[in-house]
Amino acid sequence: MRLTVVLGLCLLPVMAGAQQDEERTREFSQSPAVRARYGDIPVKLDAPAVAPGREIYTSQEEMMTFLERLKGRAPQVHLGSLGKSQQGRDIPYLVFTAEGVFEPQAVRALDRPVVWLIGLQHGNEPAGGEAMLALSSALADDELKGLLDRVTVIIVPRANPDGAAAFLRGAANGFDLNRDHLLLTLAETRGLHAKMAELVPDVVIDAHEFSVANRWIEKFGALQGMDAMLLHATHPAVPKETNALTEQLFRPAMEAELAHHGLKPFWYYTTSFRPEDKTVSMGGNAPGISRNHFGLSGAVSFLIETRGVGVRMEGFQRRVATHYLAAKAALETAAAEGRRVREAVAQAKQAIASSREDLIVGHRIATVKMTLPMIDPETGADKPVEVDFRDSRRVTVTATRPRPAGYLIAPEGAAAIEALKVKGVLVCQVRGGEPIAVEAFQVAARKGPMTQAERENINPEQAVVVTLEPRKVQPSAGGAFVPMAQPAAAIIAAALEPDSPGSHVGTGMTPVLPSGEAPIYRLPPGTRVPVAVGSPSACEG
Ligand SMILES: [Zn+2]
């Protein structure tokens, strides 16, 4: 079974990357009847690119000027920087509190739900970023300012400024920010996570746009019809406490607000770039997708997508309004139910930190029949299409492993150590000492390096096969001990178990040692690791 998986990976088309780029940049002109179906929504939106008659997106310079003006006119706005993109562009963020505070300690002391809104991880999906500017303006003015007595809002309008400047999905080096949240190989995602470790989210909303035409016409002879697609965190290790909130509280509120304006949402789904593959997949379960990553961290986490890739500025006001209304509904919900949200997130984190359950390292997703709300490309009339649908919520666990007390990472695992530290995970500095009993991962080598398409798969395979072997290893001074009794435990396991899909070792980001072992060891319960003098008490085991 596992052997089949490993061999299957070698057969993936090497041209996948080029196909994807072509599909994502090819522009499609919608018929007049279709365009008429997606007219403007009467909502006030203060953002540069939704001005009447405007035909180009907001530039980086325009955005910075817009944000500086907001800061200048409202004391409840803090404007800061997450750092620089690969090409040196600023990545601004805004903190909105009634008191105008922004230091981590001061924000924590407010004891209000902290909602993060992230736009433009993908540079060719501009409506979400534009909606963030409109929301920022409304939070600076009387329109939404009143919410700030009950909720703290943090907005990143343009997470990928290089991609936005080039109107391309990826970062300047071509990699996808929204597959990098586990590994943090990009400057842009590192900057984001470093700030999130300080201003820890209770709710995260990630704004995107979906492809309207190209591969949907090729496969099904139809266009995507719905205005919005929503999806919560679907990785099988996401705590039930927060997923209950997404289904009982946030999704109904967002859907009601959209319906009130005649906007139709659906589950988020996608399909591969291979014309013969007619399967449609709900958004995947990769732990490197922000929706899943923040869900695994214990936050309420949502993806919102609008109908925008490949159709230039057609329907742009409606797309921006859709993002604006869904995000506003989420902010209003967090404000109205602040106590419930804070408690559910605290319980989720407590459950993760104290769990004794086995780790899920492999799962299979069920395929069901689903009718997609598509439309006719000429007339714009409804054209429902029944498909085989991989439902990411319906999973069968295929591989589990007992939960260790923690992990010992050798100095060769520096990239993994660094990524965990950026996220604010408790990573304990090891000092040299007597050998300790561990479980070593013996890793069966993969054939050839992982392609970018494999690495960025929404449902990555178990790329390596491991066997566990009892060993004694001597802790070395450059290494680290990562205890599992902490709220980041689900992230830690996803990152460090080599056969957990998307892990550091599985993607090749952390090399296997010449002996065939991963530089990461499992520590049995009760193990004491010699840690540096002055380490936090949680490091003492
Ligand atoms: Zn996207």
Coordinates of N, CA and C in Angstrom, one line a residue, residues 236-420:
P236 N -7.5 16.6 9.7 CA -8.2 15.8 10.7 C -7.8 16.0 12.1
A237 N -6.7 16.7 12.4 CA -6.3 16.9 13.8 C -6.8 18.3 14.3
V238 N -7.6 19.0 13.5 CA -8.1 20.3 14.1 C -9.1 20.0 15.2
P239 N -8.9 20.7 16.3 CA -9.8 20.4 17.5 C -11.3 20.6 17.2
K240 N -12.1 19.8 17.9 CA -13.5 19.8 17.7 C -14.1 21.1 18.3
E241 N -13.5 21.7 19.3 CA -14.0 22.8 20.0 C -14.2 24.0 19.0
T242 N -13.1 24.2 18.2 CA -13.2 25.4 17.3 C -14.0 25.1 16.1
N243 N -13.9 23.8 15.6 CA -14.7 23.5 14.4 C -16.2 23.6 14.7
A244 N -16.6 23.3 15.9 CA -18.0 23.5 16.3 C -18.4 25.0 16.2
L245 N -17.5 25.9 16.6 CA -17.8 27.3 16.4 C -17.9 27.7 15.0
T246 N -17.0 27.2 14.1 CA -17.1 27.6 12.7 C -18.4 27.2 12.1
E247 N -19.0 26.0 12.5 CA -20.2 25.5 11.9 C -21.4 26.1 12.5
Q248 N -21.4 26.4 13.9 CA -22.6 26.8 14.6 C -22.7 28.4 14.6
L249 N -21.6 29.0 14.5 CA -21.6 30.5 14.7 C -21.1 31.3 13.5
F250 N -19.9 31.0 13.0 CA -19.3 31.9 12.0 C -19.9 31.6 10.6
R251 N -19.9 30.4 10.2 CA -20.4 30.1 8.8 C -21.8 30.6 8.7
P252 N -22.8 30.3 9.6 CA -24.1 30.8 9.4 C -24.2 32.3 9.4
A253 N -23.4 33.0 10.2 CA -23.4 34.5 10.2 C -22.9 35.0 8.8
M254 N -21.8 34.5 8.3 CA -21.3 34.9 7.1 C -22.2 34.6 5.9
E255 N -22.8 33.4 5.9 CA -23.8 33.1 4.8 C -25.0 34.0 4.9
A256 N -25.5 34.3 6.1 CA -26.7 35.1 6.2 C -26.4 36.5 5.6
E257 N -25.2 37.0 6.0 CA -24.9 38.4 5.5 C -24.8 38.4 4.0
L258 N -24.2 37.4 3.4 CA -24.1 37.3 2.0 C -25.5 37.2 1.3
A259 N -26.3 36.3 1.9 CA -27.6 36.1 1.3 C -28.4 37.3 1.4
H260 N -28.3 38.1 2.4 CA -29.0 39.4 2.6 C -28.7 40.3 1.4
H261 N -27.6 40.2 0.8 CA -27.2 41.0 -0.3 C -27.3 40.3 -1.7
G262 N -28.0 39.1 -1.6 CA -28.2 38.4 -2.9 C -27.0 37.6 -3.4
L263 N -26.0 37.4 -2.4 CA -24.8 36.7 -2.8 C -24.8 35.2 -2.4
K264 N -24.4 34.4 -3.3 CA -24.5 32.9 -3.1 C -23.2 32.3 -2.8
P265 N -23.0 31.7 -1.6 CA -21.8 31.0 -1.2 C -21.9 29.5 -1.4
F266 N -20.8 28.9 -1.5 CA -20.7 27.4 -1.6 C -19.5 27.0 -0.8
W267 N -19.3 25.7 -0.7 CA -18.0 25.2 -0.2 C -16.9 25.5 -1.1
Y268 N -15.7 25.7 -0.6 CA -14.6 25.9 -1.5 C -14.1 24.6 -2.1
Y269 N -13.9 24.6 -3.4 CA -13.4 23.4 -4.1 C -12.5 23.8 -5.3
T270 N -11.7 22.9 -5.8 CA -10.8 23.2 -6.9 C -10.7 21.9 -7.7
T271 N -10.0 22.0 -8.8 CA -9.7 20.7 -9.6 C -8.3 20.8 -10.2
S272 N -7.8 19.7 -10.5 CA -6.4 19.6 -11.0 C -6.3 20.3 -12.4
F273 N -5.1 20.4 -12.9 CA -4.8 21.0 -14.2 C -4.8 20.0 -15.3
R274 N -5.1 18.7 -15.0 CA -5.1 17.7 -16.0 C -6.5 17.6 -16.6
P275 N -6.6 17.8 -17.9 CA -8.0 17.9 -18.5 C -8.7 16.6 -18.4
E276 N -8.0 15.4 -18.3 CA -8.8 14.2 -18.3 C -9.2 13.9 -16.8
D277 N -8.8 14.6 -15.9 CA -9.1 14.4 -14.5 C -10.4 15.2 -14.1
K278 N -11.5 14.5 -14.0 CA -12.8 15.3 -13.8 C -13.1 15.3 -12.3
T279 N -12.3 14.8 -11.5 CA -12.6 14.9 -10.0 C -12.4 16.3 -9.5
V280 N -13.3 16.7 -8.6 CA -13.3 18.0 -8.0 C -13.0 17.7 -6.5
S281 N -12.0 18.5 -6.0 CA -11.6 18.4 -4.6 C -12.0 19.6 -3.8
M282 N -12.7 19.4 -2.7 CA -12.8 20.4 -1.7 C -11.4 20.9 -1.3
G283 N -11.2 22.1 -0.8 CA -9.9 22.6 -0.4 C -9.2 21.5 0.5
G284 N -7.9 21.3 0.3 CA -7.2 20.2 0.8 C -6.9 20.2 2.3
N285 N -6.2 19.2 2.8 CA -5.9 19.1 4.2 C -4.4 19.3 4.5
A286 N -3.7 19.9 3.5 CA -2.3 20.1 3.8 C -2.1 21.0 5.0
P287 N -1.2 20.7 5.9 CA -1.0 21.5 7.1 C -0.2 22.8 6.8
G288 N 0.3 22.9 5.5 CA 1.0 24.2 5.1 C 0.1 25.2 4.6
I289 N -1.2 24.9 4.4 CA -2.2 25.9 4.0 C -2.6 26.7 5.2
S290 N -2.7 28.0 5.1 CA -3.0 28.8 6.3 C -4.3 28.4 7.0
R291 N -5.3 28.1 6.2 CA -6.6 27.7 6.8 C -6.4 26.5 7.8
N292 N -5.6 25.5 7.3 CA -5.4 24.4 8.2 C -4.4 24.7 9.3
H293 N -3.4 25.4 8.9 CA -2.3 25.7 9.9 C -2.9 26.4 11.1
F294 N -3.7 27.4 10.9 CA -4.2 28.2 12.0 C -5.3 27.4 12.8
G295 N -6.0 26.5 12.0 CA -6.9 25.6 12.7 C -6.2 24.6 13.6
L296 N -5.0 24.1 13.1 CA -4.2 23.2 14.0 C -3.7 23.9 15.2
S297 N -3.5 25.2 15.1 CA -2.9 26.0 16.2 C -4.0 26.3 17.3
G298 N -5.3 25.9 17.0 CA -6.4 26.1 17.9 C -7.2 27.3 17.6
A299 N -6.9 28.1 16.5 CA -7.8 29.2 16.2 C -9.0 28.8 15.4
V300 N -10.0 29.7 15.3 CA -11.1 29.5 14.4 C -10.5 30.0 13.0
S301 N -10.6 29.2 12.0 CA -9.8 29.6 10.8 C -10.7 29.3 9.5
F302 N -10.7 30.3 8.7 CA -11.6 30.3 7.5 C -10.9 30.8 6.2
L303 N -11.3 30.2 5.1 CA -10.9 30.7 3.8 C -12.2 31.3 3.2
I304 N -12.0 32.5 2.6 CA -13.1 33.1 1.8 C -12.5 33.3 0.4
E305 N -13.2 32.9 -0.7 CA -12.8 33.1 -2.0 C -13.9 33.7 -2.8
T306 N -13.5 34.6 -3.8 CA -14.5 35.2 -4.7 C -14.2 34.8 -6.1
R307 N -15.1 35.2 -7.0 CA -15.2 34.7 -8.4 C -14.3 35.7 -9.2
G308 N -13.0 35.4 -9.2 CA -12.2 36.5 -9.8 C -10.9 36.1 -10.7
V309 N -10.4 34.9 -10.5 CA -9.1 34.6 -11.3 C -9.4 34.4 -12.7
G310 N -8.7 35.2 -13.6 CA -8.7 35.0 -15.0 C -9.8 35.9 -15.7
V311 N -10.5 36.8 -14.9 CA -11.5 37.6 -15.6 C -11.2 39.1 -15.3
R312 N -9.9 39.4 -15.1 CA -9.5 40.8 -14.9 C -10.4 41.5 -13.9
M313 N -10.9 42.7 -14.3 CA -11.7 43.5 -13.3 C -13.2 43.3 -13.5
E314 N -13.6 42.3 -14.3 CA -15.0 42.1 -14.4 C -15.7 41.7 -13.1
G315 N -16.7 42.5 -12.8 CA -17.4 42.2 -11.5 C -16.6 42.6 -10.3
F316 N -15.6 43.5 -10.4 CA -14.7 43.7 -9.3 C -15.3 44.3 -8.1
Q317 N -16.2 45.3 -8.3 CA -16.9 45.9 -7.1 C -17.6 44.8 -6.3
R318 N -18.3 43.9 -7.1 CA -19.1 42.8 -6.4 C -18.1 41.9 -5.6
R319 N -17.0 41.6 -6.2 CA -16.0 40.7 -5.6 C -15.5 41.3 -4.3
V320 N -15.2 42.6 -4.4 CA -14.7 43.3 -3.2 C -15.8 43.3 -2.1
A321 N -17.0 43.7 -2.6 CA -18.1 43.7 -1.6 C -18.4 42.4 -0.9
T322 N -18.2 41.3 -1.7 CA -18.4 40.0 -1.1 C -17.4 39.7 0.0
H323 N -16.2 40.0 -0.2 CA -15.2 39.8 0.8 C -15.4 40.7 2.0
Y324 N -15.8 42.0 1.7 CA -16.0 42.9 2.7 C -17.2 42.5 3.7
L325 N -18.3 42.0 3.0 CA -19.5 41.6 3.8 C -19.2 40.4 4.6
A326 N -18.5 39.4 4.1 CA -18.2 38.1 4.8 C -17.3 38.4 6.0
A327 N -16.3 39.3 5.7 CA -15.3 39.6 6.8 C -16.0 40.4 7.9
K328 N -16.9 41.3 7.5 CA -17.6 42.2 8.4 C -18.5 41.3 9.3
A329 N -19.1 40.3 8.7 CA -20.0 39.4 9.5 C -19.2 38.6 10.5
A330 N -18.0 38.2 10.1 CA -17.1 37.5 11.0 C -16.7 38.4 12.2
L331 N -16.3 39.7 11.9 CA -16.0 40.6 12.9 C -17.1 40.8 13.9
E332 N -18.3 41.0 13.3 CA -19.5 41.2 14.2 C -19.8 40.0 15.1
T333 N -19.6 38.8 14.5 CA -19.8 37.6 15.3 C -18.8 37.5 16.4
A334 N -17.6 37.8 16.1 CA -16.5 37.7 17.1 C -16.8 38.7 18.2
A335 N -17.3 39.9 17.8 CA -17.6 40.9 18.8 C -18.8 40.6 19.7
A336 N -19.8 40.0 19.0 CA -21.1 39.7 19.8 C -20.9 38.5 20.7
E337 N -20.0 37.6 20.3 CA -19.8 36.3 21.0 C -18.4 36.2 21.6
G338 N -17.8 37.3 22.0 CA -16.4 37.4 22.4 C -16.0 36.4 23.4
R339 N -16.9 36.3 24.5 CA -16.5 35.3 25.6 C -16.5 33.9 25.1
R340 N -17.6 33.6 24.3 CA -17.7 32.2 23.8 C -16.5 31.9 22.9
V341 N -16.1 32.8 22.0 CA -15.0 32.6 21.1 C -13.7 32.4 21.9
R342 N -13.4 33.3 22.8 CA -12.2 33.2 23.6 C -12.1 31.9 24.4
E343 N -13.3 31.5 25.0 CA -13.3 30.2 25.7 C -13.1 29.0 24.8
A344 N -13.7 29.0 23.7 CA -13.6 27.8 22.8 C -12.1 27.7 22.3
V345 N -11.5 28.8 22.0 CA -10.1 28.8 21.5 C -9.2 28.3 22.7
A346 N -9.4 28.8 23.9 CA -8.6 28.4 25.1 C -8.8 26.9 25.3
Q347 N -10.0 26.4 25.2 CA -10.3 25.0 25.4 C -9.6 24.2 24.3
A348 N -9.7 24.6 23.1 CA -9.0 23.9 22.0 C -7.5 23.8 22.3
K349 N -6.9 24.9 22.7 CA -5.5 24.9 22.9 C -5.1 24.0 24.1
Q350 N -6.0 24.0 25.1 CA -5.8 23.2 26.3 C -5.9 21.7 25.9
A351 N -6.9 21.4 25.0 CA -7.1 20.0 24.6 C -5.9 19.5 23.8
I352 N -5.3 20.4 22.9 CA -4.2 20.0 22.1 C -3.0 19.8 23.1
A353 N -2.8 20.6 24.0 CA -1.6 20.5 24.9 C -1.7 19.3 25.8
S354 N -2.9 18.9 26.2 CA -3.0 17.8 27.2 C -3.4 16.5 26.5
S355 N -3.5 16.5 25.2 CA -4.0 15.3 24.6 C -3.1 14.1 24.8
R356 N -3.7 12.9 25.0 CA -2.9 11.7 25.0 C -3.2 10.8 23.8
E357 N -4.0 11.3 22.9 CA -4.4 10.5 21.8 C -3.3 10.2 20.8
D358 N -3.4 9.2 20.0 CA -2.4 8.9 19.0 C -2.3 10.0 18.0
L359 N -1.2 10.2 17.4 CA -1.0 11.2 16.3 C -1.6 10.6 15.0
I360 N -2.3 11.4 14.2 CA -2.7 10.9 12.9 C -1.6 11.3 11.9
V361 N -1.0 10.3 11.3 CA 0.1 10.6 10.3 C -0.3 10.3 8.9
G362 N -1.5 9.7 8.7 CA -2.0 9.4 7.4 C -3.5 9.3 7.4
H363 N -4.1 9.8 6.3 CA -5.6 9.7 6.2 C -6.0 9.6 4.7
R364 N -7.2 9.1 4.5 CA -7.7 9.0 3.1 C -9.0 9.8 3.1
I365 N -9.2 10.5 2.0 CA -10.4 11.4 1.8 C -11.4 10.7 1.0
A366 N -12.7 10.7 1.5 CA -13.8 10.1 0.8 C -14.2 10.8 -0.5
T367 N -14.6 10.1 -1.5 CA -15.1 10.7 -2.7 C -16.6 10.5 -2.8
V368 N -17.4 11.6 -2.9 CA -18.9 11.5 -2.9 C -19.4 12.2 -4.2
K369 N -20.7 12.0 -4.5 CA -21.3 12.7 -5.6 C -21.7 14.1 -5.1
M370 N -21.5 15.2 -5.9 CA -21.8 16.5 -5.4 C -22.3 17.3 -6.7
T371 N -23.3 18.1 -6.5 CA -23.7 19.0 -7.6 C -23.2 20.4 -7.4
L372 N -22.4 20.8 -8.4 CA -21.8 22.1 -8.3 C -22.7 23.2 -9.0
P373 N -22.8 24.4 -8.4 CA -23.7 25.4 -8.9 C -23.0 26.2 -10.1
M374 N -22.9 25.5 -11.2 CA -22.2 26.2 -12.3 C -23.2 26.9 -13.2
I375 N -22.6 27.7 -14.2 CA -23.5 28.4 -15.1 C -23.1 28.2 -16.6
D376 N -24.0 28.5 -17.5 CA -23.8 28.4 -18.9 C -22.9 29.6 -19.3
P377 N -21.8 29.3 -20.1 CA -20.9 30.4 -20.4 C -21.5 31.4 -21.4
E378 N -22.5 31.1 -22.1 CA -23.1 32.1 -23.0 C -24.3 32.8 -22.4
T379 N -25.3 32.0 -21.9 CA -26.5 32.7 -21.4 C -26.4 33.1 -20.0
G380 N -25.5 32.5 -19.2 CA -25.4 32.8 -17.8 C -26.5 32.1 -17.0
A381 N -27.2 31.2 -17.6 CA -28.3 30.5 -16.9 C -27.6 29.4 -16.0
D382 N -28.3 29.0 -15.0 CA -27.8 27.9 -14.1 C -27.5 26.7 -14.9
K383 N -26.4 26.0 -14.6 CA -26.1 24.8 -15.3 C -25.4 23.9 -14.2
P384 N -26.3 23.2 -13.4 CA -25.7 22.4 -12.3 C -24.9 21.2 -12.9
V385 N -23.8 20.9 -12.3 CA -22.9 19.8 -12.9 C -22.7 18.9 -11.7
E386 N -23.0 17.6 -12.0 CA -22.7 16.6 -10.9 C -21.3 16.0 -11.1
V387 N -20.5 16.0 -10.1 CA -19.1 15.5 -10.2 C -18.8 14.5 -9.0
D388 N -17.7 13.8 -9.2 CA -17.1 13.1 -8.1 C -16.3 14.1 -7.3
F389 N -16.6 14.1 -6.0 CA -16.1 15.2 -5.1 C -15.4 14.6 -4.0
R390 N -14.1 15.0 -3.9 CA -13.3 14.6 -2.7 C -13.6 15.5 -1.6
D391 N -14.3 14.9 -0.6 CA -14.8 15.7 0.6 C -13.8 15.7 1.7
S392 N -13.1 16.8 1.8 CA -12.0 16.8 2.8 C -12.4 16.6 4.3
R393 N -13.7 16.8 4.5 CA -14.2 16.7 5.9 C -14.4 15.2 6.2
R394 N -14.5 14.4 5.2 CA -14.8 12.9 5.4 C -13.6 12.1 5.2
V395 N -12.9 11.9 6.3 CA -11.6 11.2 6.2 C -11.6 9.9 7.0
T396 N -10.8 9.0 6.5 CA -10.5 7.7 7.2 C -9.1 7.7 7.6
V397 N -8.8 7.6 8.8 CA -7.4 7.6 9.3 C -6.8 6.3 8.9
T398 N -5.6 6.4 8.2 CA -4.9 5.2 7.7 C -3.6 4.9 8.5
A399 N -3.1 5.9 9.2 CA -1.9 5.6 10.0 C -1.8 6.5 11.2
T400 N -1.6 5.8 12.3 CA -1.5 6.6 13.6 C -0.2 6.1 14.3
R401 N 0.2 6.9 15.3 CA 1.4 6.6 16.0 C 1.3 7.1 17.4
P402 N 1.8 6.4 18.4 CA 1.6 7.0 19.8 C 2.3 8.4 19.9
R403 N 1.7 9.2 20.7 CA 2.2 10.6 20.9 C 3.4 10.5 21.8
P404 N 4.5 11.1 21.4 CA 5.7 11.1 22.2 C 5.6 12.3 23.2
A405 N 6.6 12.3 24.2 CA 6.6 13.4 25.2 C 7.2 14.6 24.5
G406 N 7.9 14.4 23.4 CA 8.5 15.5 22.7 C 9.5 15.0 21.7
Y407 N 10.2 15.9 21.1 CA 11.2 15.6 20.0 C 12.5 16.2 20.4
L408 N 13.5 15.4 20.1 CA 14.9 15.9 20.1 C 15.3 16.2 18.7
I409 N 15.7 17.4 18.4 CA 16.2 17.7 17.0 C 17.7 18.0 17.0
A410 N 18.4 17.2 16.2 CA 19.9 17.4 16.1 C 20.1 18.7 15.3
P411 N 21.4 19.2 15.4 CA 21.7 20.4 14.8 C 21.4 20.4 13.3
E412 N 21.5 19.2 12.6 CA 21.2 19.1 11.2 C 19.7 19.5 10.9
G413 N 18.9 19.5 11.9 CA 17.5 19.9 11.7 C 17.3 21.4 12.0
A414 N 18.3 22.2 11.7 CA 18.2 23.7 12.1 C 17.0 24.4 11.4
A415 N 16.7 24.0 10.2 CA 15.6 24.7 9.5 C 14.3 24.4 10.3
A416 N 14.1 23.2 10.8 CA 12.9 22.9 11.5 C 12.9 23.6 12.8
I417 N 14.0 23.7 13.5 CA 14.1 24.4 14.8 C 13.7 25.9 14.6
E418 N 14.3 26.5 13.5 CA 14.1 27.9 13.3 C 12.6 28.2 13.0
A419 N 12.0 27.3 12.1 CA 10.6 27.6 11.8 C 9.7 27.5 13.0
L420 N 10.0 26.5 13.9 CA 9.1 26.4 15.1 C 9.3 27.6 16.0

